[in-house]
Coordinates of C-alpha atoms and ligand atoms in Angstrom, one line a residue:
X742 CA -28.8 9.7 -10.1
X743 CA -25.3 11.8 -9.7
X744 CA -22.8 9.8 -10.1
X745 CA -18.5 10.1 -9.4
X746 CA -15.4 8.5 -10.2
X747 CA -12.1 8.7 -8.7
X748 CA -8.7 8.3 -9.1
X749 CA -5.9 7.0 -6.9
X750 CA -2.5 7.0 -7.2
X751 CA -0.4 5.7 -4.3
X752 CA 0.0 3.5 -1.9
X753 CA -1.8 1.7 0.5
X754 CA -3.4 4.6 2.5
X755 CA -4.1 6.8 -0.5
X756 CA -6.5 3.6 -2.1
X757 CA -8.4 3.3 0.8
X758 CA -9.6 7.5 1.4
X759 CA -10.4 7.0 -1.8
X760 CA -12.6 3.7 -1.0
X761 CA -13.8 6.2 2.2
X762 CA -14.7 9.2 -0.6
X763 CA -17.0 6.9 -3.2
X764 CA -18.2 6.3 0.7
X765 CA -19.3 9.8 1.4
X766 CA -20.1 10.3 -1.8
X767 CA -22.3 7.2 -1.5
X768 CA -23.6 8.2 1.3
X769 CA -25.0 11.5 -0.6
X770 CA -26.5 9.8 -2.9
X771 CA -24.2 9.5 -5.4
X772 CA -23.4 5.5 -7.9
X773 CA -20.2 5.1 -9.3
X774 CA -19.5 5.5 -12.8
X775 CA -17.8 3.1 -15.6
X776 CA -16.2 6.3 -16.7
X777 CA -14.3 9.5 -15.9
X778 CA -16.7 10.9 -19.6
X779 CA -19.9 10.8 -17.3
X780 CA -19.3 11.5 -14.2
X781 CA -20.6 14.6 -12.4
X782 CA -17.2 14.5 -9.7
X783 CA -14.5 13.7 -11.0
X784 CA -11.6 13.0 -8.2
X785 CA -7.5 12.5 -8.4
X786 CA -6.4 11.4 -5.2
X787 CA -2.9 12.3 -5.8
X788 CA 0.8 10.7 -4.4
X789 CA 4.0 12.3 -4.8
X790 CA 6.5 9.7 -3.7
X791 CA 8.4 10.0 -6.8
X792 CA 8.7 12.2 -9.6
X793 CA 7.4 9.6 -11.7
X794 CA 3.5 10.2 -9.2
X795 CA 3.7 13.1 -9.9
X796 CA 4.2 13.7 -13.5
X797 CA 1.2 11.3 -14.3
X798 CA -0.7 13.3 -12.6
X799 CA -0.2 16.6 -14.3
X800 CA -0.2 14.8 -16.9
X801 CA -3.5 13.9 -16.2
X802 CA -4.7 16.6 -15.4
X803 CA -4.1 18.2 -18.9
X804 CA -7.0 14.9 -19.8
X805 CA -9.3 16.0 -17.4
X806 CA -9.4 20.3 -19.2
X807 CA -10.6 18.3 -22.3
X808 CA -13.7 17.0 -19.5
X809 CA -13.8 20.5 -18.5
X810 CA -14.6 21.1 -22.1
X811 CA -16.9 18.3 -22.9
X812 CA -18.7 18.6 -19.7
X813 CA -17.9 22.3 -18.0
X814 CA -20.7 21.5 -15.4
X815 CA -18.8 18.8 -14.7
X816 CA -17.0 18.7 -10.4
X817 CA -13.2 18.1 -10.7
X818 CA -10.8 17.2 -7.3
X819 CA -7.9 16.8 -6.6
X820 CA -6.5 15.7 -3.4
X821 CA -4.1 13.7 -1.9
X822 CA -0.3 13.6 -1.2
X823 CA 0.6 16.4 -3.8
X824 CA -2.8 18.0 -3.0
X825 CA -1.2 18.1 0.2
X826 CA 1.9 19.4 -0.6
X827 CA 1.4 21.7 -4.0
X828 CA -2.4 22.2 -4.0
X829 CA -1.4 25.9 -5.0
X830 CA 0.6 25.3 -7.9
X831 CA -1.3 22.7 -8.5
X832 CA -4.9 25.5 -9.3
X833 CA -2.2 27.6 -10.6
X834 CA -1.2 24.9 -13.4
X835 CA -5.0 24.1 -13.5
X836 CA -7.4 26.8 -13.0
X837 CA -10.4 24.9 -14.5
X838 CA -10.0 22.7 -10.7
X839 CA -13.1 23.4 -9.1
X840 CA -11.8 20.9 -6.1
X841 CA -8.1 21.1 -3.6
X842 CA -7.6 18.6 -0.8
X843 CA -5.5 17.6 1.8
X844 CA -4.7 14.5 2.9
X845 CA -6.3 15.2 6.3
X846 CA -9.1 17.4 5.2
X847 CA -11.3 14.1 3.6
X848 CA -14.3 14.3 6.3
X849 CA -14.7 17.5 4.8
X850 CA -15.8 16.8 1.5
X851 CA -20.1 17.1 1.5
X852 CA -18.9 20.8 2.5
X853 CA -16.2 21.0 -0.2
X854 CA -18.9 19.6 -2.8
X855 CA -21.5 21.6 -2.1
X856 CA -19.2 24.7 -1.7
X857 CA -18.4 24.0 -5.9
X858 CA -21.3 23.3 -6.8
X859 CA -22.3 26.7 -5.7
X860 CA -19.5 28.1 -8.0
X861 CA -16.9 28.1 -6.0
X862 CA -13.1 27.7 -5.3
X863 CA -12.7 24.8 -3.0
X864 CA -10.1 24.8 -0.9
X865 CA -9.0 23.7 2.2
X866 CA -4.9 22.6 2.7
X867 CA -4.2 23.0 5.9
X868 CA -0.7 22.1 7.0
X869 CA -1.8 21.7 10.5
X870 CA -3.7 18.4 11.3
X871 CA -7.2 18.3 11.4
X872 CA -8.6 18.0 14.9
X873 CA -11.3 16.1 13.5
X874 CA -10.0 13.8 10.5
X875 CA -10.7 10.7 11.7
X876 CA -14.1 11.4 11.1
X877 CA -13.5 10.1 7.8
X878 CA -13.7 6.2 9.7
X879 CA -17.3 6.3 10.1
X880 CA -18.2 5.9 6.7
X881 CA -18.0 3.0 5.4
X882 CA -16.1 2.2 2.3
X883 CA -17.1 1.4 0.0
X884 CA -14.5 -1.8 -2.4
X885 CA -13.8 -3.4 -5.0
X886 CA -13.0 -6.4 -3.1
X887 CA -15.5 -8.3 -1.3
X888 CA -14.1 -10.1 1.2
X889 CA -10.8 -8.2 2.0
X890 CA -10.9 -5.0 2.6
X891 CA -8.4 -2.1 5.0
X892 CA -8.5 -1.3 7.9
X893 CA -6.2 2.0 8.8
X894 CA -4.9 2.1 12.6
X895 CA -1.4 4.4 12.2
X896 CA -1.8 7.3 10.1
X897 CA 1.6 10.0 9.6
X898 CA 5.0 8.1 10.2
X899 CA 7.7 9.3 12.6
X900 CA 10.9 8.2 11.3
X901 CA 11.7 10.7 8.9
X902 CA 14.2 9.2 5.9
X903 CA 16.0 11.6 4.5
X904 CA 14.9 11.2 0.8
X905 CA 10.9 10.6 1.7
X906 CA 8.2 12.8 1.4
X907 CA 5.9 10.5 3.3
X908 CA 6.0 12.7 6.5
X909 CA 5.7 16.4 5.2
X910 CA 2.6 14.8 3.0
X911 CA 0.9 12.7 6.1
X912 CA 2.1 13.9 9.1
X913 CA 3.1 13.0 12.4
X914 CA 2.2 9.6 13.7
X915 CA -1.7 9.3 15.0
X916 CA -2.7 6.1 16.4
X917 CA -7.0 4.5 15.7
X918 CA -7.9 4.3 19.4
X919 CA -8.3 0.5 19.1
X920 CA -12.1 1.0 20.6
X921 CA -12.9 2.0 16.9
X922 CA -10.7 -0.3 14.9
X923 CA -11.9 -3.0 16.4
X924 CA -15.3 -1.4 15.7
X925 CA -14.5 -0.8 11.8
X926 CA -13.2 -4.8 11.7
X927 CA -17.1 -6.0 13.5
X928 CA -18.6 -3.9 10.8
X929 CA -16.4 -5.9 7.9
X930 CA -17.1 -8.9 9.6
X931 CA -21.0 -8.4 9.4
X932 CA -20.3 -7.3 5.5
X933 CA -18.7 -10.6 5.0
X934 CA -15.2 -10.1 5.0
X935 CA -12.8 -12.3 5.7
X936 CA -9.6 -10.8 5.3
X937 CA -8.5 -7.8 6.7
X938 CA -5.4 -5.9 6.0
X939 CA -4.4 -3.4 8.9
X940 CA -2.4 -0.6 7.1
X941 CA -0.1 2.8 7.8
X942 CA 2.9 4.1 6.1
X943 CA 4.4 1.9 9.6
X944 CA 2.0 0.1 11.6
X945 CA 4.2 -1.3 13.2
X946 CA 5.1 1.8 15.6
X947 CA 1.2 1.6 16.7
X948 CA 0.4 2.5 20.1
X949 CA 3.7 4.2 20.8
X950 CA 1.6 7.5 21.0
X951 CA -1.2 6.1 22.3
X952 CA 0.7 4.9 24.9
X953 CA -1.4 1.5 26.5
X954 CA -1.9 -0.7 23.4
X955 CA 1.1 -2.1 21.3
X956 CA 0.3 -3.1 17.2
X957 CA 0.9 -6.6 18.6
X958 CA -2.0 -5.9 21.3
X959 CA -3.8 -5.4 18.3
X960 CA -3.0 -8.4 16.2
X961 CA -4.7 -10.0 18.7
X962 CA -7.8 -8.2 19.8
X963 CA -8.3 -8.7 15.8
X964 CA -7.2 -12.2 15.7
X965 CA -10.8 -12.6 18.1
X966 CA -13.3 -11.4 16.2
X967 CA -15.5 -13.5 15.4
X968 CA -15.3 -14.2 11.0
X969 CA -11.8 -12.6 11.0
X970 CA -10.6 -16.0 8.4
X971 CA -7.7 -14.0 8.3
X972 CA -5.1 -10.8 9.2
X973 CA -2.3 -8.8 7.1
X974 CA -1.1 -5.9 7.3
X975 CA 1.5 -3.0 5.5
X976 CA 3.9 -1.4 6.0
X977 CA 6.4 -2.3 9.1
X978 CA 9.3 -1.0 9.4
X979 CA 12.5 -3.5 10.5
X980 CA 13.2 -0.7 13.8
X981 CA 9.5 -1.5 15.4
X982 CA 9.3 -5.0 14.4
X983 CA 10.3 -6.5 17.2
X984 CA 10.0 -10.5 19.1
X985 CA 6.7 -9.9 20.0
X986 CA 5.4 -9.2 17.0
X987 CA 7.3 -11.9 15.2
X988 CA 6.2 -14.0 18.2
X989 CA 2.0 -13.4 17.9
X990 CA 2.5 -13.7 14.2
X991 CA 3.6 -17.1 14.5
X992 CA 0.8 -17.6 17.5
X993 CA -2.2 -16.2 16.0
X994 CA -4.3 -18.0 13.4
X995 CA -5.0 -16.0 11.1
X996 CA -2.1 -13.7 11.0
X997 CA -0.7 -14.8 7.6
X998 CA 2.8 -16.4 7.0
X999 CA 3.7 -12.8 4.5
X1000 CA 5.4 -9.7 5.2
X1001 CA 6.3 -6.7 3.8
X1002 CA 9.6 -5.8 5.5
X1003 CA 11.8 -2.1 3.6
X1004 CA 15.4 -2.4 3.7
X1005 CA 15.7 0.4 0.9
X1006 CA 19.6 -0.4 0.8
X1007 CA 22.1 -2.9 1.7
X1008 CA 24.9 -0.8 2.4
X1009 CA 25.4 0.4 6.2
X1010 CA 26.7 3.8 4.8
X1011 CA 23.9 5.0 3.0
X1012 CA 21.2 2.9 5.4
X1013 CA 22.7 5.7 8.2
X1014 CA 22.7 8.2 5.2
X1015 CA 19.4 7.1 5.0
X1016 CA 18.4 7.3 8.6
X1017 CA 16.4 4.3 9.3
X1018 CA 17.9 3.4 12.2
X1019 CA 19.5 0.0 11.1
X1020 CA 22.4 -2.2 10.1
X1021 CA 22.4 -4.6 7.5
X1022 CA 22.9 -7.1 9.9
X1023 CA 20.5 -5.5 12.4
X1024 CA 17.9 -6.2 9.4
X1025 CA 19.3 -9.6 8.7
X1026 CA 18.7 -10.6 12.2
X1027 CA 14.9 -9.6 12.1
X1028 CA 14.9 -11.8 8.3
X1029 CA 16.5 -15.2 10.3
X1030 CA 14.1 -14.4 13.7
X1031 CA 11.2 -14.1 11.6
X1032 CA 11.9 -17.4 9.2
X1033 CA 12.4 -19.3 12.3
X1034 CA 9.7 -18.7 13.7
X1035 CA 7.2 -18.7 10.6
X1036 CA 8.9 -21.2 9.0
X1037 CA 7.3 -20.8 5.2
X1038 CA 7.2 -17.4 5.7
X1039 CA 6.8 -15.6 2.1
X1040 CA 9.3 -12.1 2.0
X1041 CA 9.2 -8.5 0.0
X1042 CA 10.9 -5.4 0.3
X1043 CA 11.2 -2.4 -0.6
X1044 CA 15.0 -0.8 -2.4
X1045 CA 15.8 2.1 -3.6
X1046 CA 19.0 2.8 -6.0
X1047 CA 21.4 5.7 -6.8
X1048 CA 20.8 7.0 -3.2
X1049 CA 23.1 9.9 -3.2
X1050 CA 26.3 8.6 -2.5
X1051 CA 26.5 5.2 -3.3
X1052 CA 29.3 3.1 -5.5
X1053 CA 29.0 0.4 -7.1
X1054 CA 30.3 -1.7 -3.9
X1055 CA 27.4 0.0 -1.8
X1056 CA 24.8 -0.9 -5.0
X1057 CA 26.6 -4.6 -4.4
X1058 CA 25.6 -5.2 -0.8
X1059 CA 21.9 -5.3 -1.6
X1060 CA 22.2 -7.0 -4.0
X1061 CA 23.8 -9.6 -1.9
X1062 CA 20.8 -9.2 0.3
X1063 CA 18.7 -10.2 -2.3
X1064 CA 20.8 -13.3 -2.3
X1065 CA 21.7 -14.2 0.8
X1066 CA 17.7 -13.5 2.0
X1067 CA 15.4 -14.8 -1.3
X1068 CA 12.4 -12.4 -1.3
X1069 CA 8.7 -13.6 -3.3
X1070 CA 8.4 -10.4 -4.5
X1071 CA 11.0 -7.1 -4.6
X1072 CA 9.5 -4.0 -5.3
X1073 CA 12.5 -1.5 -6.9
X1074 CA 12.7 2.3 -7.4
X1075 CA 15.0 4.5 -8.7
X1076 CA 15.8 6.7 -6.2
X1077 CA 14.7 10.6 -7.2
X1078 CA 15.2 14.3 -5.1
X1079 CA 12.0 15.3 -3.1
X1080 CA 11.9 19.0 -3.0
X1081 CA 11.7 19.8 1.1
X1082 CA 13.8 16.6 2.1
X1083 CA 17.4 16.6 3.7
X1084 CA 18.2 14.2 0.7
X1085 CA 17.4 16.5 -2.2
X1086 CA 20.4 19.2 -0.1
X1087 CA 22.8 15.8 -1.0
X1088 CA 24.5 15.9 -4.4
X1089 CA 24.3 12.7 -6.9
X1090 CA 27.2 10.5 -7.5
X1091 CA 26.2 8.5 -10.3
X1092 CA 25.4 8.6 -13.5
X1093 CA 21.8 8.0 -14.3
X1094 CA 22.7 5.7 -17.0
X1095 CA 25.1 3.6 -14.7
X1096 CA 21.7 3.8 -11.9
X1097 CA 19.1 2.1 -14.1
X1098 CA 22.1 -0.7 -15.5
X1099 CA 21.7 -0.4 -12.5
X1100 CA 18.2 -1.0 -11.7
X1101 CA 17.8 -3.2 -14.2
X1102 CA 20.6 -6.0 -12.8
X1103 CA 18.6 -6.1 -9.9
X1104 CA 15.0 -5.9 -11.4
X1105 CA 16.5 -9.0 -13.5
X1106 CA 18.6 -11.0 -10.7
X1107 CA 14.8 -10.9 -8.5
X1108 CA 13.2 -11.4 -11.6
X1109 CA 14.3 -15.5 -11.5
X1110 CA 14.8 -15.3 -7.3
X1111 CA 10.9 -15.0 -7.3
X1112 CA 10.4 -17.2 -10.2
X1113 CA 12.3 -19.9 -8.5
X1114 CA 10.0 -18.7 -4.8
X1115 CA 7.5 -19.7 -7.3
X1116 CA 8.1 -22.7 -8.6
X1117 CA 9.0 -24.0 -5.0
X1118 CA 5.1 -24.0 -4.9
X1119 CA 4.7 -26.8 -7.9
X1120 CA 3.1 -29.9 -6.3
X1121 CA 1.8 -28.4 -3.4
X1122 CA -1.8 -28.0 -1.5
X1123 CA -2.2 -24.1 -0.8
X1124 CA -4.8 -22.5 0.8
X1125 CA -6.7 -19.6 -1.0
X1126 CA -9.5 -17.2 -0.5
X1127 CA -11.3 -16.6 -4.2
X1128 CA -11.2 -12.8 -4.3
X1129 CA -13.0 -12.6 -8.6
X1130 CA -13.8 -14.5 -11.4
X1131 CA -11.8 -13.6 -14.2
X1132 CA -12.1 -14.5 -18.1
X1133 CA -14.2 -17.9 -17.2
X1134 CA -11.5 -17.5 -14.2
X1135 CA -11.4 -18.0 -10.9
X1136 CA -8.8 -15.2 -9.2
X1137 CA -7.0 -15.9 -5.3
X1138 CA -4.6 -15.4 -3.0
X1139 CA -2.6 -18.2 -1.4
X1140 CA -2.2 -17.0 2.2
X1141 CA 1.2 -15.9 0.8
X1142 CA -0.1 -13.6 -1.5
X1143 CA 0.6 -15.4 -4.4
X1144 CA -2.2 -15.2 -7.4
X1145 CA -3.5 -17.9 -8.0
X1146 CA -6.1 -18.5 -11.5
X1147 CA -8.0 -22.0 -11.3
X1148 CA -11.3 -23.1 -12.9
X1149 CA -15.0 -24.1 -11.3
X1150 CA -18.1 -24.8 -12.2
X1151 CA -18.7 -24.3 -8.5
X1152 CA -19.5 -19.8 -8.1
X1153 CA -16.6 -20.5 -4.8
X1154 CA -16.0 -16.9 -4.6
X1155 CA -15.6 -15.5 -1.1
X1156 CA -14.6 -18.9 0.0
X1157 CA -11.9 -20.4 1.8
X1158 CA -10.2 -23.7 -0.1
X1159 CA -7.3 -26.0 -0.5
X1160 CA -5.9 -26.1 -4.0
X1161 CA -3.1 -28.3 -5.8
X1162 CA -0.9 -26.0 -7.6
X1163 CA -0.6 -27.7 -10.8
X1164 CA 1.5 -25.0 -12.2
X1165 CA 4.0 -21.5 -11.5
X1166 CA 4.9 -18.9 -13.6
X1167 CA 6.7 -15.7 -13.0
X1168 CA 4.3 -13.9 -11.1
X1169 CA 1.5 -15.9 -11.0
X1170 CA 0.5 -19.7 -10.0
X1171 CA -2.3 -22.0 -11.9
X1172 CA -3.4 -24.3 -9.9
X1173 CA -6.5 -27.4 -9.8
X1174 CA -9.1 -27.7 -7.5
X1175 CA -9.2 -31.8 -5.1
X1176 CA -12.1 -34.1 -7.0
X1177 CA -14.9 -33.4 -4.5
X1178 CA -15.3 -29.6 -5.1
X1179 CA -14.4 -30.1 -9.3
Ligands
LIG1750 N1 6.9 3.8 4.8 C1 7.6 3.1 4.2 C2 6.4 2.8 2.5 C3 6.7 3.9 2.2 S1 6.7 4.7 0.2 C4 8.2 2.4 5.0 O1 8.5 3.3 5.1 O2 9.0 1.4 3.9 C5 7.1 3.8 0.0 C6 7.9 2.6 -0.5 O3 9.1 4.2 -1.8 C7 9.4 3.4 0.1 O4 9.9 2.3 0.3 C8 10.7 3.8 -1.1 O5 11.0 2.6 -1.3 C9 9.4 4.7 -2.2 N2 10.4 5.8 -1.7 C10 9.8 6.7 -0.9 N3 10.7 7.7 -1.5 C11 11.0 7.5 -2.9 C12 12.2 8.5 -2.8 N4 12.8 10.4 -2.8 N5 12.7 8.1 -4.1 C13 12.5 6.7 -5.0 N6 11.9 5.9 -4.5 C14 11.5 6.0 -2.9
LIG1751 FE1 8.7 7.3 4.3 FE2 10.9 6.0 6.2 FE3 8.6 7.8 6.7 FE4 8.1 4.8 5.3 S1 9.0 5.0 7.5 S2 6.8 6.5 5.1 S3 10.2 5.3 3.7 S4 9.9 7.9 5.9
LIG1752 FE1 2.3 8.5 -2.4 FE2 1.5 9.6 -0.1 FE3 0.6 6.5 -0.6 S1 3.0 10.2 -1.1 S2 2.7 6.3 -1.5 S3 0.2 8.2 -1.6 S4 1.2 8.3 1.5

């Protein structure tokens, strides 16, 4: 049997695309390789959101060259956002690559593979969106996790935040038809999935382009499918998160008490320069509504530090928001200019060392807040979906998206159980089973 190896960089969209590519390869008779050295097909699914991921990909190419030297028959393909943006550049830098394809051509993998096997360069990077891109949706995913599954509900992004490459690599917003989404959820549930994770770059914009359905209606429809025990969604945009959605989150029992709501910056001046479409006050009002309707909600966010024009006072506004909201988790990054975006034309105002210090201080502050949030769980009973067994322990997730490690003699994989939290760590919790299950 032929073997494949897929290396994935980037966000949930890329992870799901890789799972679909694995599904395509499985349908062609391939099986997964343990590592890239024994693979007949190697795919690198790239991200371009900051400079670091770009560099990671380019250094990975060096590794692949070694593999190509050892095993000249291995087919190496590069896809994803960096391929969409700079596929031809990649080919120039690494001419030994056999396949390069963009973010809306993934469903053509079988034909591309045939071409590459025939000894040709298989390249498909189109600027427009492939009219048949939803062909990809028909393939089953191959997932590491049996009990939770991503379901793409919207592709692309219309927001055009001034720093962001995504609208250029993923194109305009396209919502999937609700019937097709529900069909995929149905299949997943029949396959044993308990938790459905709806994904998109901007899920709260779902349905805008279709005109006849709203995001919160999709939430109700997914919840109505028998066997859906938990629902999550990523990423919501603060601008589109309306009260109807927040009410639906509170009302639908399966929707988990957790939301990732990127703020990016606390200062109104910077938010405006980023073209985020909200002020700090408007953002905090949404947080207030979330906490009002869903009192035990856990929250996370993304922050960019050092955007052009950001002063120390602007930065302190971000710190103020972190202290006020008390997020469970924060993903903070140094601003990275992306070619072709409006912000790349703006003048960088702070020294890189200063920005690094701001970022460090912010991360340290957040570490303490996250730990404090975790400690609130001690001695409490929480519902956990058991997802995997690792190093003799089971690992599950609370509805609020906290990892919990615990021991049991019984195989509890895929079960939803109650655990008593015995200890809080900075990044995870430890739990104990109720007597009757031990
Ligand atoms: N659609 C999502 C996130 C997309 S990218 C949203 O709107 O929130 C994921 C995160 O990467 C962003 O939230 C942002 O914090 C970060 N990011 C995007 N472009 C960046 C850039 N040029 N420099 C630094 N961080 C960036
Ligand atoms: Fe990028 Fe903004 Fe779209 Fe998110 S909403 S993907 S940050 S342009
Ligand atoms: Fe990266 Fe593309 Fe996602 S740029 S963050 S993989 S949409």
